[in-house]
Short mmCIF file of C-alpha atoms in Angstrom, two decimals:
data_model
loop_
_atom_site.label_atom_id
_atom_site.label_comp_id
_atom_site.label_asym_id
_atom_site.label_seq_id
_atom_site.Cartn_x
_atom_site.Cartn_y
_atom_site.Cartn_z
CA LEU A 1 98.95 -44.28 173.30
CA GLN A 2 98.85 -44.55 169.48
CA VAL A 3 98.33 -48.30 169.75
CA ALA A 4 94.99 -47.48 171.78
CA ILE A 5 94.04 -44.37 169.93
CA ASN A 6 94.41 -45.31 166.17
CA PRO A 7 91.75 -47.97 166.04
CA TYR A 8 89.18 -45.11 167.23
CA VAL A 9 90.47 -42.81 164.70
CA LEU A 10 90.03 -45.47 161.94
CA ALA A 11 86.65 -46.35 163.23
CA LEU A 12 85.23 -42.71 163.23
CA GLY A 13 84.55 -42.75 159.40
CA PRO A 14 84.85 -44.35 156.10
CA VAL A 15 88.16 -46.32 155.27
CA GLU A 16 88.72 -44.00 152.47
CA THR A 17 89.41 -40.98 154.62
CA ALA A 18 91.17 -42.81 157.20
CA ALA A 19 94.47 -41.27 156.52
CA SER A 20 93.05 -37.77 156.72
CA ARG A 21 91.72 -38.41 160.15
CA LEU A 22 95.01 -39.95 161.20
CA THR A 23 96.87 -36.83 159.89
CA LEU A 24 94.55 -34.46 161.61
CA ASN A 25 95.29 -36.22 164.76
CA GLN A 26 99.10 -35.82 164.23
CA THR A 27 98.74 -32.21 163.51
CA PHE A 28 97.90 -31.80 167.28
CA ASN A 29 100.84 -33.96 168.01
CA SER A 30 103.21 -31.71 166.02
CA LEU A 31 101.67 -28.62 167.52
CA ALA A 32 102.61 -29.95 171.01
CA THR A 33 106.22 -30.88 169.88
CA THR A 34 106.57 -27.30 168.56
CA ILE A 35 105.27 -25.39 171.59
CA ALA A 36 106.35 -27.78 174.45
CA PRO A 37 110.16 -27.08 174.00
CA VAL A 38 109.59 -23.38 173.96
CA PHE A 39 107.54 -23.64 177.13
CA VAL A 40 109.75 -25.99 178.92
CA SER A 41 112.81 -23.95 178.19
CA MET A 42 111.21 -20.85 179.87
CA LEU A 43 110.87 -22.78 183.08
CA ILE A 44 114.28 -24.60 183.30
CA VAL A 45 116.59 -21.95 181.65
CA SER A 46 117.34 -18.83 183.81
CA GLY A 47 119.54 -15.95 182.30
CA GLY A 48 120.76 -18.11 179.49
CA THR A 49 121.89 -20.82 181.81
CA TYR A 50 120.29 -24.34 182.21
CA GLU A 51 119.19 -24.92 185.81
CA ALA A 52 119.33 -28.83 186.57
CA SER A 53 117.46 -28.33 189.90
CA ALA A 54 114.55 -26.41 187.95
CA ILE A 55 113.57 -29.52 186.08
CA LYS A 56 112.09 -31.13 189.25
CA VAL A 57 108.76 -28.98 189.20
CA PRO A 58 108.02 -29.24 185.30
CA PHE A 59 108.53 -33.14 185.59
CA LEU A 60 106.30 -33.48 188.71
CA GLY A 61 103.62 -31.18 186.88
CA LEU A 62 103.80 -33.50 183.79
CA GLY A 63 103.45 -36.57 186.16
CA LEU A 64 100.37 -35.13 187.78
CA PHE A 65 98.94 -34.17 184.61
CA ALA A 66 99.19 -37.65 183.06
CA LEU A 67 97.49 -39.04 186.07
CA VAL A 68 94.55 -36.58 185.94
CA LEU A 69 94.15 -37.20 182.37
CA GLY A 70 94.29 -40.91 182.82
CA ALA A 71 91.49 -40.65 185.28
CA ILE A 72 89.42 -38.73 182.94
CA VAL A 73 89.89 -41.14 180.32
CA LEU A 74 88.90 -44.05 182.65
CA GLY A 75 85.82 -42.15 183.82
CA LEU A 76 84.80 -41.37 180.14
CA LYS A 77 84.19 -45.14 179.58
CA LEU A 78 84.97 -45.29 176.08
CA PRO A 79 83.09 -47.79 173.97
CA ALA A 80 84.84 -51.00 172.77
CA ILE A 81 85.18 -50.89 169.05
CA GLN A 82 83.26 -53.73 167.58
CA GLU A 83 84.61 -54.52 164.17
CA GLN A 84 81.98 -55.51 161.40
CA GLY A 85 84.19 -58.31 160.12
CA GLU A 86 83.62 -56.90 156.58
CA SER A 87 86.08 -56.23 153.96
CA SER A 88 86.04 -54.20 150.72
CA GLU A 89 84.40 -57.23 149.17
CA ARG A 90 81.08 -58.43 150.41
CA GLY A 91 81.14 -61.69 152.10
CA ALA A 92 84.87 -62.10 152.33
CA SER A 93 86.22 -63.77 155.43
CA HIS A 94 89.22 -62.70 157.48
CA LYS A 95 92.22 -64.53 158.92
CA THR A 96 92.27 -65.38 162.54
CA SER A 97 95.19 -63.14 163.41
CA ALA A 98 96.69 -59.70 161.94
CA PHE A 99 100.05 -61.52 162.00
CA LYS A 100 98.81 -63.57 159.04
CA TYR A 101 98.40 -60.40 156.79
CA PRO A 102 101.52 -59.58 154.59
CA HIS A 103 100.40 -56.11 154.25
CA VAL A 104 100.56 -55.60 157.97
CA TRP A 105 104.15 -56.66 158.09
CA LEU A 106 105.18 -54.58 155.05
CA GLY A 107 103.39 -51.76 156.73
CA THR A 108 105.29 -52.16 159.86
CA LEU A 109 108.60 -52.16 157.87
CA GLY A 110 107.22 -49.04 156.18
CA ILE A 111 107.03 -47.30 159.67
CA PHE A 112 110.37 -48.68 160.40
CA VAL A 113 112.22 -46.93 157.43
CA TYR A 114 109.95 -43.86 157.82
CA MET A 115 111.46 -43.25 161.13
CA GLY A 116 114.88 -43.23 159.28
CA VAL A 117 113.76 -40.27 157.19
CA GLU A 118 111.87 -38.28 159.74
CA ILE A 119 114.67 -38.39 162.41
CA GLY A 120 117.42 -38.80 159.67
CA ILE A 121 117.12 -35.16 158.33
CA PRO A 122 117.48 -33.49 161.79
CA SER A 123 120.32 -35.82 162.89
CA PHE A 124 122.42 -35.19 159.80
CA PHE A 125 121.56 -31.42 159.63
CA PRO A 126 124.31 -30.12 161.82
CA ALA A 127 126.92 -31.96 159.99
CA ARG A 128 125.37 -31.03 156.65
CA VAL A 129 125.78 -27.35 157.61
CA GLU A 130 129.43 -27.90 158.77
CA ALA A 131 130.22 -29.71 155.30
CA LEU A 132 128.75 -26.79 153.25
CA GLY A 133 130.97 -24.35 155.24
CA LEU A 134 128.17 -22.08 156.37
CA ASN A 135 128.68 -19.77 159.29
CA ILE A 136 125.67 -20.72 161.68
CA ALA A 137 126.40 -20.13 165.20
CA GLU A 138 123.50 -22.56 166.39
CA PRO A 139 122.32 -24.51 163.28
CA THR A 140 119.93 -26.70 165.45
CA LYS A 141 117.81 -23.52 165.85
CA TYR A 142 117.00 -23.86 161.98
CA LEU A 143 115.51 -27.23 162.80
CA SER A 144 112.35 -25.68 164.15
CA LEU A 145 111.61 -24.95 160.39
CA TYR A 146 111.69 -28.58 159.70
CA TRP A 147 109.53 -29.47 162.50
CA GLY A 148 107.29 -26.48 161.54
CA GLY A 149 107.08 -27.97 158.07
CA LEU A 150 105.70 -31.29 159.70
CA LEU A 151 103.01 -29.13 161.40
CA VAL A 152 101.96 -27.34 158.40
CA GLY A 153 101.94 -30.14 156.17
CA ARG A 154 99.79 -32.20 158.54
CA ALA A 155 97.38 -29.43 158.96
CA LEU A 156 97.07 -29.15 155.07
CA GLY A 157 97.27 -32.70 154.61
CA ALA A 158 94.20 -33.47 156.56
CA GLY A 159 92.18 -31.68 153.93
CA VAL A 160 94.39 -33.05 150.78
CA LEU A 161 93.87 -36.47 151.89
CA THR A 162 89.87 -36.33 151.62
CA ARG A 163 90.55 -35.72 147.76
CA PHE A 164 93.41 -37.98 147.08
CA SER A 165 94.20 -41.62 148.17
CA ALA A 166 96.80 -42.36 150.82
CA ARG A 167 98.55 -44.56 148.12
CA THR A 168 98.91 -41.69 145.79
CA ILE A 169 100.08 -39.10 148.39
CA LEU A 170 102.53 -41.43 149.89
CA THR A 171 104.06 -42.16 146.39
CA SER A 172 104.18 -38.44 145.51
CA CYS A 173 105.61 -37.44 149.03
CA SER A 174 108.33 -40.18 148.74
CA GLY A 175 109.37 -39.19 145.17
CA ILE A 176 109.31 -35.27 146.09
CA SER A 177 111.37 -35.77 149.29
CA ALA A 178 113.92 -38.01 147.33
CA LEU A 179 114.20 -35.17 144.68
CA CYS A 180 114.82 -32.73 147.44
CA ILE A 181 117.61 -34.57 149.02
CA ALA A 182 119.09 -35.22 145.48
CA ALA A 183 118.94 -31.60 144.75
CA SER A 184 120.35 -30.69 148.18
CA LEU A 185 123.41 -32.91 147.52
CA LEU A 186 123.96 -31.25 144.15
CA THR A 187 123.83 -27.72 145.35
CA THR A 188 125.88 -25.61 147.80
CA GLY A 189 125.05 -22.87 150.29
CA TRP A 190 121.69 -21.88 151.65
CA ILE A 191 120.02 -23.32 148.78
CA SER A 192 120.99 -26.79 149.74
CA ILE A 193 120.04 -26.15 153.28
CA TRP A 194 116.40 -24.99 152.39
CA LEU A 195 115.97 -28.00 150.27
CA PHE A 196 117.20 -30.24 153.16
CA ILE A 197 114.73 -28.75 155.53
CA ALA A 198 112.00 -28.59 152.92
CA THR A 199 111.55 -32.42 153.10
CA GLY A 200 109.73 -31.95 156.58
CA LEU A 201 106.59 -30.63 154.52
CA PHE A 202 106.50 -33.93 152.62
CA HIS A 203 107.28 -36.09 155.55
CA SER A 204 104.60 -34.69 157.56
CA ILE A 205 101.78 -37.13 156.07
CA MET A 206 103.58 -40.13 155.48
CA TRP A 207 103.04 -41.94 158.68
CA SER A 208 99.21 -41.71 158.60
CA CYS A 209 99.37 -42.85 154.98
CA ILE A 210 101.49 -45.89 155.85
CA PHE A 211 99.35 -46.81 158.92
CA SER A 212 96.00 -46.41 157.01
CA LEU A 213 97.17 -48.68 154.18
CA ALA A 214 98.85 -51.17 156.48
CA SER A 215 95.60 -51.50 158.55
CA ALA A 216 93.10 -51.65 155.69
CA ASP A 217 90.58 -54.71 155.10
CA LEU A 218 91.59 -56.22 158.52
CA GLY A 219 88.07 -56.35 159.92
CA PRO A 220 88.22 -57.78 163.50
CA ASN A 221 92.19 -57.70 163.40
CA THR A 222 92.45 -54.03 163.23
CA LYS A 223 93.16 -53.53 167.03
CA GLN A 224 95.91 -56.20 166.94
CA ALA A 225 97.44 -54.77 163.75
CA SER A 226 97.58 -51.35 165.37
CA GLY A 227 99.97 -52.75 168.01
CA ILE A 228 102.00 -54.50 165.28
CA ILE A 229 102.41 -51.54 162.95
CA CYS A 230 103.40 -49.16 165.91
CA THR A 231 106.44 -51.32 166.78
CA GLY A 232 107.77 -49.98 163.69
CA VAL A 233 108.89 -46.76 165.43
CA ILE A 234 111.77 -48.75 166.78
CA GLY A 235 113.47 -47.79 163.46
CA ALA A 236 114.57 -44.44 165.10
CA ALA A 237 116.47 -46.46 167.73
CA ILE A 238 118.14 -48.71 165.16
CA LEU A 239 118.63 -46.91 161.97
CA MET A 240 120.01 -43.78 163.48
CA PRO A 241 123.23 -45.54 165.04
CA MET A 242 123.58 -47.43 161.78
CA MET A 243 123.73 -44.44 159.68
CA GLY A 244 125.91 -42.65 162.12
CA SER A 245 128.47 -45.49 161.86
CA VAL A 246 128.34 -45.27 158.13
CA GLN A 247 128.83 -41.43 158.20
CA LYS A 248 131.89 -41.86 160.45
CA THR A 249 133.54 -44.78 158.18
CA ALA A 250 132.14 -43.72 154.64
CA GLY A 251 131.43 -39.96 154.98
CA LEU A 252 128.27 -37.87 155.31
CA THR A 253 127.14 -38.05 151.72
CA VAL A 254 127.01 -41.79 151.70
CA ALA A 255 125.23 -41.75 155.03
CA ILE A 256 122.55 -39.49 153.57
CA CYS A 257 122.25 -41.69 150.39
CA PHE A 258 120.72 -44.37 152.74
CA LEU A 259 117.51 -42.24 152.81
CA PHE A 260 116.88 -42.88 149.11
CA VAL A 261 116.64 -46.57 149.78
CA TYR A 262 113.96 -45.84 152.40
CA TYR A 263 112.05 -43.48 149.83
CA LEU A 264 112.11 -46.23 147.10
CA TYR A 265 110.67 -48.73 149.73
CA LEU A 266 107.94 -46.47 150.73
CA ALA A 267 106.96 -45.71 147.12
CA TRP A 268 107.10 -49.51 146.45
CA PHE A 269 104.82 -50.16 149.61
CA ALA A 270 102.23 -47.50 148.49
CA ARG A 271 102.10 -49.00 145.06
CA LYS A 272 102.34 -52.75 145.59
CA GLY A 273 103.25 -53.88 149.11
CA SER A 274 100.12 -52.48 150.58
CA GLN A 275 97.92 -54.35 148.11
CA ILE A 276 99.47 -57.71 149.01
CA ARG A 277 96.53 -59.00 150.98
CA THR A 278 94.74 -62.43 151.26
CA GLN A 279 91.42 -62.99 152.74
CA SER A 280 91.36 -66.68 153.38
CA LYS A 281 91.01 -67.77 157.02
#
């Protein structure tokens, strides 16, 4: 869905505010991820007990909803996006394929490592609570605050990104998130937990910033690039088991320190990697 939708979002306005539009789009995404679990749990949990048989009706409902939504979109006859073939420099030409642009590949790697930080925090959270010796019966409930931070950050970020560039915001958020993790590792108790959770606020607008920077100045190759960049989400499937293995062998703190490597790459991509572009055919 994102592969198909993002080129439309990019085409709805000037390049300078593309990250703002993508962030606004993701705000509704976060709203759904906040509401849906609560709604679904009301349908499949009875008297505090999970009912396996009760999952059939909600899933059938989701399937029917998807079919109806697909039929509606098909009937809308959305216009094909006709790229101008223009870049930031008048008269500059473009390569024949998005695969030939270094900043597309570097941005795809950016999405890859970003998944490590977005999913890494909630993955490490229960173990972090246990390591701190805090008496929390259900630590995963506090993760709603992390996801809520993503929701609030995206809602506010849509406005912030109309005033500041995606490059500046991505650099700042990477640095602040790294500081939160460092401070969390150096403190104890609830202060450490709140610093850990606070990263959600700054992770919130990273995805849209990375995508907008990675898809800049591509002209007719924008749609193809969208597909390439979105494959970076496989990072969640690769980095989580890898960091889990490190946690088992070297300890939780060492595994968490991998996040600093990801933040460093994202900051480098924002300042340097996203500017590695060539316009020859």
